[in-house]
Amino acid sequence: MFKKNDKSLLFAKTLLTVACIMLAIFFLICGFMVASRTGGIGIGLILIGCIVIPITYILLLLRLNYYCDIKLIRNKLYELDNTNLEVFFKDNNNISNQ
């Protein structure tokens, strides 16, 4: 019943990871280019690339895990299989045993 939601959660996680990596690389490259010319603004871009984007990535990943927890609870209530959600967890044995 809810299998299409599992795929969208996985797609969102993959897209989030790729987007954050690309943004971090973009801000670092632009930061070094601007820092070589002006200095101050380039340092700000480097800080955004090194500090703000990883923090944003962690917060968005926590939000996706929140949605995954809701999905796990819903699957358990409807007695559905949770194998599609194993990607979100490091310890896969706990999900398959429950």
N, CA and C atoms as an extended XYZ file, in Angstrom:
294
Properties=species:S:1:pos:R:3:atomname:S:1:resname:S:1:resid:I:1 pbc="F F F"
N         0.815       -1.204        0.000 N   MET     1
C         0.000        0.000        0.000 CA  MET     1
C         0.858        1.267        0.000 C   MET     1
N         1.966        1.261        0.765 N   PHE     2
C         2.786        2.462        0.882 CA  PHE     2
C         4.148        2.319        0.221 C   PHE     2
N         4.321        1.341       -0.657 N   LYS     3
C         5.643        1.077       -1.213 CA  LYS     3
C         6.185        2.236       -2.031 C   LYS     3
N         5.330        3.015       -2.661 N   LYS     4
C         5.840        4.141       -3.447 CA  LYS     4
C         6.441        5.214       -2.549 C   LYS     4
N         6.025        5.312       -1.295 N   ASN     5
C         6.628        6.265       -0.365 CA  ASN     5
C         8.053        5.885       -0.019 C   ASN     5
N         8.349        4.596        0.031 N   ASP     6
C         9.703        4.151        0.319 CA  ASP     6
C        10.665        4.630       -0.762 C   ASP     6
N        10.255        4.528       -1.993 N   LYS     7
C        11.111        4.955       -3.101 CA  LYS     7
C        11.323        6.470       -3.074 C   LYS     7
N        10.307        7.212       -2.720 N   SER     8
C        10.463        8.669       -2.681 CA  SER     8
C        11.372        9.096       -1.534 C   SER     8
N        11.329        8.382       -0.410 N   LEU     9
C        12.249        8.690        0.686 CA  LEU     9
C        13.693        8.414        0.272 C   LEU     9
N        13.919        7.313       -0.393 N   LEU    10
C        15.264        6.985       -0.858 CA  LEU    10
C        15.738        7.985       -1.909 C   LEU    10
N        14.856        8.384       -2.826 N   PHE    11
C        15.205        9.384       -3.831 CA  PHE    11
C        15.539       10.716       -3.170 C   PHE    11
N        14.761       11.106       -2.159 N   ALA    12
C        15.020       12.370       -1.457 CA  ALA    12
C        16.365       12.328       -0.744 C   ALA    12
N        16.702       11.203       -0.149 N   LYS    13
C        17.994       11.080        0.536 CA  LYS    13
C        19.147       11.164       -0.459 C   LYS    13
N        19.010       10.489       -1.586 N   THR    14
C        20.054       10.525       -2.608 CA  THR    14
C        20.204       11.927       -3.186 C   THR    14
N        19.095       12.557       -3.505 N   LEU    15
C        19.130       13.918       -4.048 CA  LEU    15
C        19.718       14.901       -3.051 C   LEU    15
N        19.371       14.765       -1.788 N   LEU    16
C        19.906       15.638       -0.754 CA  LEU    16
C        21.420       15.490       -0.633 C   LEU    16
N        21.898       14.271       -0.671 N   THR    17
C        23.335       14.032       -0.567 CA  THR    17
C        24.078       14.628       -1.753 C   THR    17
N        23.593       14.381       -2.945 N   VAL    18
C        24.247       14.900       -4.144 CA  VAL    18
C        24.211       16.429       -4.169 C   VAL    18
N        23.076       17.010       -3.833 N   ALA    19
C        22.947       18.473       -3.857 CA  ALA    19
C        23.874       19.132       -2.838 C   ALA    19
N        23.966       18.578       -1.647 N   CYS    20
C        24.833       19.181       -0.627 CA  CYS    20
C        26.304       19.055       -0.998 C   CYS    20
N        26.702       17.933       -1.580 N   ILE    21
C        28.094       17.780       -2.010 CA  ILE    21
C        28.421       18.766       -3.118 C   ILE    21
N        27.510       18.906       -4.080 N   MET    22
C        27.748       19.839       -5.188 CA  MET    22
C        27.796       21.280       -4.696 C   MET    22
N        26.892       21.648       -3.774 N   LEU    23
C        26.905       23.005       -3.235 CA  LEU    23
C        28.173       23.286       -2.443 C   LEU    23
N        28.625       22.320       -1.660 N   ALA    24
C        29.852       22.516       -0.889 CA  ALA    24
C        31.049       22.726       -1.813 C   ALA    24
N        31.149       21.913       -2.849 N   ILE    25
C        32.243       22.063       -3.805 CA  ILE    25
C        32.149       23.402       -4.526 C   ILE    25
N        30.933       23.797       -4.911 N   PHE    26
C        30.732       25.078       -5.592 CA  PHE    26
C        31.175       26.242       -4.712 C   PHE    26
N        30.747       26.250       -3.437 N   PHE    27
C        31.117       27.349       -2.550 CA  PHE    27
C        32.621       27.360       -2.255 C   PHE    27
N        33.238       26.198       -2.172 N   LEU    28
C        34.687       26.168       -1.949 CA  LEU    28
C        35.448       26.709       -3.155 C   LEU    28
N        35.067       26.285       -4.349 N   ILE    29
C        35.756       26.762       -5.552 CA  ILE    29
C        35.556       28.262       -5.723 C   ILE    29
N        34.307       28.712       -5.598 N   CYS    30
C        34.042       30.151       -5.723 CA  CYS    30
C        34.735       30.938       -4.620 C   CYS    30
N        34.760       30.377       -3.429 N   GLY    31
C        35.425       31.050       -2.311 CA  GLY    31
C        36.904       31.242       -2.556 C   GLY    31
N        37.568       30.216       -3.064 N   PHE    32
C        38.993       30.350       -3.352 CA  PHE    32
C        39.246       31.322       -4.495 C   PHE    32
N        38.356       31.322       -5.493 N   MET    33
C        38.520       32.255       -6.611 CA  MET    33
C        38.340       33.693       -6.153 C   MET    33
N        37.317       33.944       -5.345 N   VAL    34
C        37.063       35.307       -4.877 CA  VAL    34
C        38.100       35.719       -3.831 C   VAL    34
N        38.529       34.783       -2.985 N   ALA    35
C        39.519       35.104       -1.951 CA  ALA    35
C        40.862       35.479       -2.573 C   ALA    35
N        41.173       34.912       -3.716 N   SER    36
C        42.440       35.255       -4.366 CA  SER    36
C        42.428       36.690       -4.891 C   SER    36
N        41.228       37.228       -5.145 N   ARG    37
C        41.129       38.600       -5.649 CA  ARG    37
C        40.854       39.620       -4.543 C   ARG    37
N        39.847       39.336       -3.715 N   THR    38
C        39.443       40.340       -2.733 CA  THR    38
C        39.772       39.954       -1.297 C   THR    38
N        39.558       38.730       -0.923 N   GLY    39
C        39.890       38.294        0.423 CA  GLY    39
C        38.677       38.084        1.307 C   GLY    39
N        38.020       39.138        1.753 N   GLY    40
C        36.959       39.048        2.751 CA  GLY    40
C        35.738       38.260        2.326 C   GLY    40
N        35.218       38.555        1.159 N   ILE    41
C        34.016       37.867        0.684 CA  ILE    41
C        34.326       36.401        0.387 C   ILE    41
N        35.495       36.133       -0.118 N   GLY    42
C        35.891       34.764       -0.415 CA  GLY    42
C        35.987       33.905        0.832 C   GLY    42
N        36.473       34.495        1.917 N   ILE    43
C        36.546       33.756        3.180 CA  ILE    43
C        35.135       33.414        3.657 C   ILE    43
N        34.186       34.318        3.466 N   GLY    44
C        32.789       34.049        3.827 CA  GLY    44
C        32.202       32.899        3.018 C   GLY    44
N        32.513       32.864        1.724 N   LEU    45
C        32.034       31.769        0.880 CA  LEU    45
C        32.647       30.427        1.297 C   LEU    45
N        33.915       30.458        1.669 N   ILE    46
C        34.558       29.224        2.126 CA  ILE    46
C        33.929       28.749        3.424 C   ILE    46
N        33.619       29.678        4.339 N   LEU    47
C        32.970       29.302        5.590 CA  LEU    47
C        31.587       28.715        5.344 C   LEU    47
N        30.846       29.293        4.394 N   ILE    48
C        29.532       28.732        4.053 CA  ILE    48
C        29.698       27.316        3.510 C   ILE    48
N        30.685       27.126        2.649 N   GLY    49
C        30.920       25.814        2.072 CA  GLY    49
C        31.375       24.779        3.080 C   GLY    49
N        32.107       25.195        4.099 N   CYS    50
C        32.662       24.244        5.066 CA  CYS    50
C        31.814       24.059        6.315 C   CYS    50
N        31.018       25.047        6.688 N   ILE    51
C        30.290       24.975        7.958 CA  ILE    51
C        28.778       24.909        7.757 C   ILE    51
N        28.223       25.842        7.032 N   VAL    52
C        26.766       25.952        6.931 CA  VAL    52
C        26.155       24.793        6.134 C   VAL    52
N        26.736       24.429        5.025 N   ILE    53
C        26.165       23.365        4.200 CA  ILE    53
C        26.196       22.006        4.909 C   ILE    53
N        27.292       21.608        5.564 N   PRO    54
C        27.228       20.336        6.305 CA  PRO    54
C        26.216       20.345        7.449 C   PRO    54
N        26.079       21.465        8.142 N   ILE    55
C        25.079       21.553        9.214 CA  ILE    55
C        23.674       21.440        8.634 C   ILE    55
N        23.437       22.098        7.504 N   THR    56
C        22.146       22.000        6.838 CA  THR    56
C        21.880       20.573        6.376 C   THR    56
N        22.912       19.914        5.861 N   TYR    57
C        22.778       18.514        5.432 CA  TYR    57
C        22.367       17.624        6.604 C   TYR    57
N        23.005       17.806        7.745 N   ILE    58
C        22.682       16.994        8.920 CA  ILE    58
C        21.251       17.241        9.366 C   ILE    58
N        20.826       18.493        9.388 N   LEU    59
C        19.455       18.806        9.804 CA  LEU    59
C        18.418       18.233        8.841 C   LEU    59
N        18.678       18.329        7.552 N   LEU    60
C        17.748       17.762        6.573 CA  LEU    60
C        17.734       16.236        6.622 C   LEU    60
N        18.878       15.633        6.898 N   LEU    61
C        18.932       14.184        7.038 CA  LEU    61
C        18.159       13.729        8.278 C   LEU    61
N        18.227       14.505        9.352 N   LEU    62
C        17.425       14.204       10.533 CA  LEU    62
C        15.937       14.280       10.217 C   LEU    62
N        15.567       15.255        9.411 N   ARG    63
C        14.162       15.384        9.011 CA  ARG    63
C        13.714       14.175        8.180 C   ARG    63
N        14.552       13.714        7.266 N   LEU    64
C        14.219       12.522        6.485 CA  LEU    64
C        14.107       11.286        7.384 C   LEU    64
N        14.978       11.185        8.378 N   ASN    65
C        14.887       10.061        9.307 CA  ASN    65
C        13.611       10.126       10.136 C   ASN    65
N        13.148       11.327       10.428 N   TYR    66
C        11.865       11.505       11.117 CA  TYR    66
C        10.733       10.941       10.254 C   TYR    66
N        10.742       11.249        8.972 N   TYR    67
C         9.729       10.708        8.066 CA  TYR    67
C         9.838        9.190        7.962 C   TYR    67
N        11.065        8.697        7.969 N   CYS    68
C        11.266        7.253        7.902 CA  CYS    68
C        10.724        6.580        9.163 C   CYS    68
N        10.900        7.194       10.324 N   ASP    69
C        10.349        6.633       11.557 CA  ASP    69
C         8.830        6.576       11.507 C   ASP    69
N         8.219        7.616       10.972 N   ILE    70
C         6.761        7.605       10.816 CA  ILE    70
C         6.349        6.462        9.898 C   ILE    70
N         7.116        6.267        8.825 N   LYS    71
C         6.822        5.192        7.890 CA  LYS    71
C         6.971        3.822        8.555 C   LYS    71
N         7.993        3.657        9.396 N   LEU    72
C         8.182        2.391       10.104 CA  LEU    72
C         7.015        2.102       11.044 C   LEU    72
N         6.561        3.112       11.751 N   ILE    73
C         5.427        2.941       12.654 CA  ILE    73
C         4.180        2.566       11.863 C   ILE    73
N         3.966        3.237       10.750 N   ARG    74
C         2.809        2.947        9.910 CA  ARG    74
C         2.884        1.517        9.359 C   ARG    74
N         4.072        1.096        8.918 N   ASN    75
C         4.228       -0.274        8.416 CA  ASN    75
C         3.966       -1.295        9.516 C   ASN    75
N         4.417       -0.984       10.710 N   LYS    76
C         4.199       -1.915       11.814 CA  LYS    76
C         2.715       -2.010       12.155 C   LYS    76
N         2.010       -0.887       12.100 N   LEU    77
C         0.573       -0.910       12.376 CA  LEU    77
C        -0.196       -1.714       11.340 C   LEU    77
N         0.213       -1.603       10.081 N   TYR    78
C        -0.457       -2.340        9.011 CA  TYR    78
C         0.186       -3.696        8.736 C   TYR    78
N         1.153       -4.074        9.557 N   GLU    79
C         1.872       -5.337        9.443 CA  GLU    79
C         2.473       -5.535        8.054 C   GLU    79
N         3.149       -4.490        7.573 N   LEU    80
C         3.831       -4.542        6.275 CA  LEU    80
C         5.324       -4.735        6.479 C   LEU    80
N         6.017       -5.146        5.432 N   ASP    81
C         7.449       -5.400        5.480 CA  ASP    81
C         8.226       -4.084        5.465 C   ASP    81
N         9.310       -4.013        6.244 N   ASN    82
C        10.137       -2.805        6.329 CA  ASN    82
C        11.474       -2.949        5.615 C   ASN    82
N        11.625       -3.927        4.748 N   THR    83
C        12.925       -4.148        4.111 CA  THR    83
C        13.327       -3.007        3.180 C   THR    83
N        12.368       -2.293        2.620 N   ASN    84
C        12.708       -1.176        1.727 CA  ASN    84
C        13.304        0.003        2.478 C   ASN    84
N        13.112        0.056        3.790 N   LEU    85
C        13.613        1.178        4.580 CA  LEU    85
C        14.954        0.885        5.241 C   LEU    85
N        15.540       -0.263        4.972 N   GLU    86
C        16.801       -0.631        5.599 CA  GLU    86
C        17.944        0.296        5.203 C   GLU    86
N        17.813        0.990        4.099 N   VAL    87
C        18.853        1.895        3.621 CA  VAL    87
C        19.090        3.026        4.622 C   VAL    87
N        18.068        3.398        5.363 N   PHE    88
C        18.157        4.527        6.274 CA  PHE    88
C        18.837        4.183        7.596 C   PHE    88
N        19.103        2.915        7.853 N   PHE    89
C        19.633        2.511        9.141 CA  PHE    89
C        20.953        1.784        8.971 C   PHE    89
N        21.852        2.001        9.904 N   LYS    90
C        23.144        1.332        9.848 CA  LYS    90
C        23.034       -0.099       10.356 C   LYS    90
N        22.222       -0.325       11.373 N   ASP    91
C        22.065       -1.658       11.945 CA  ASP    91
C        20.815       -2.289       11.345 C   ASP    91
N        20.988       -2.977       10.225 N   ASN    92
C        19.858       -3.535        9.495 CA  ASN    92
C        19.231       -4.739       10.184 C   ASN    92
N        19.944       -5.385       11.101 N   ASN    93
C        19.414       -6.574       11.750 CA  ASN    93
C        18.236       -6.277       12.663 C   ASN    93
N        18.210       -5.100       13.264 N   ASN    94
C        17.118       -4.761       14.175 CA  ASN    94
C        15.786       -4.656       13.453 C   ASN    94
N        15.783       -4.173       12.221 N   ILE    95
C        14.539       -4.004       11.481 CA  ILE    95
C        14.010       -5.354       11.017 C   ILE    95
N        14.886       -6.179       10.489 N   SER    96
C        14.423       -7.454        9.941 CA  SER    96
C        14.006       -8.420       11.031 C   SER    96
N        14.503       -8.268       12.263 N   ASN    97
C        14.135       -9.148       13.343 CA  ASN    97
C        12.811       -8.768       13.999 C   ASN    97
N        12.372       -7.550       13.806 N   GLN    98
C        11.154       -7.103       14.495 CA  GLN    98
C         9.927       -7.467       13.742 C   GLN    98
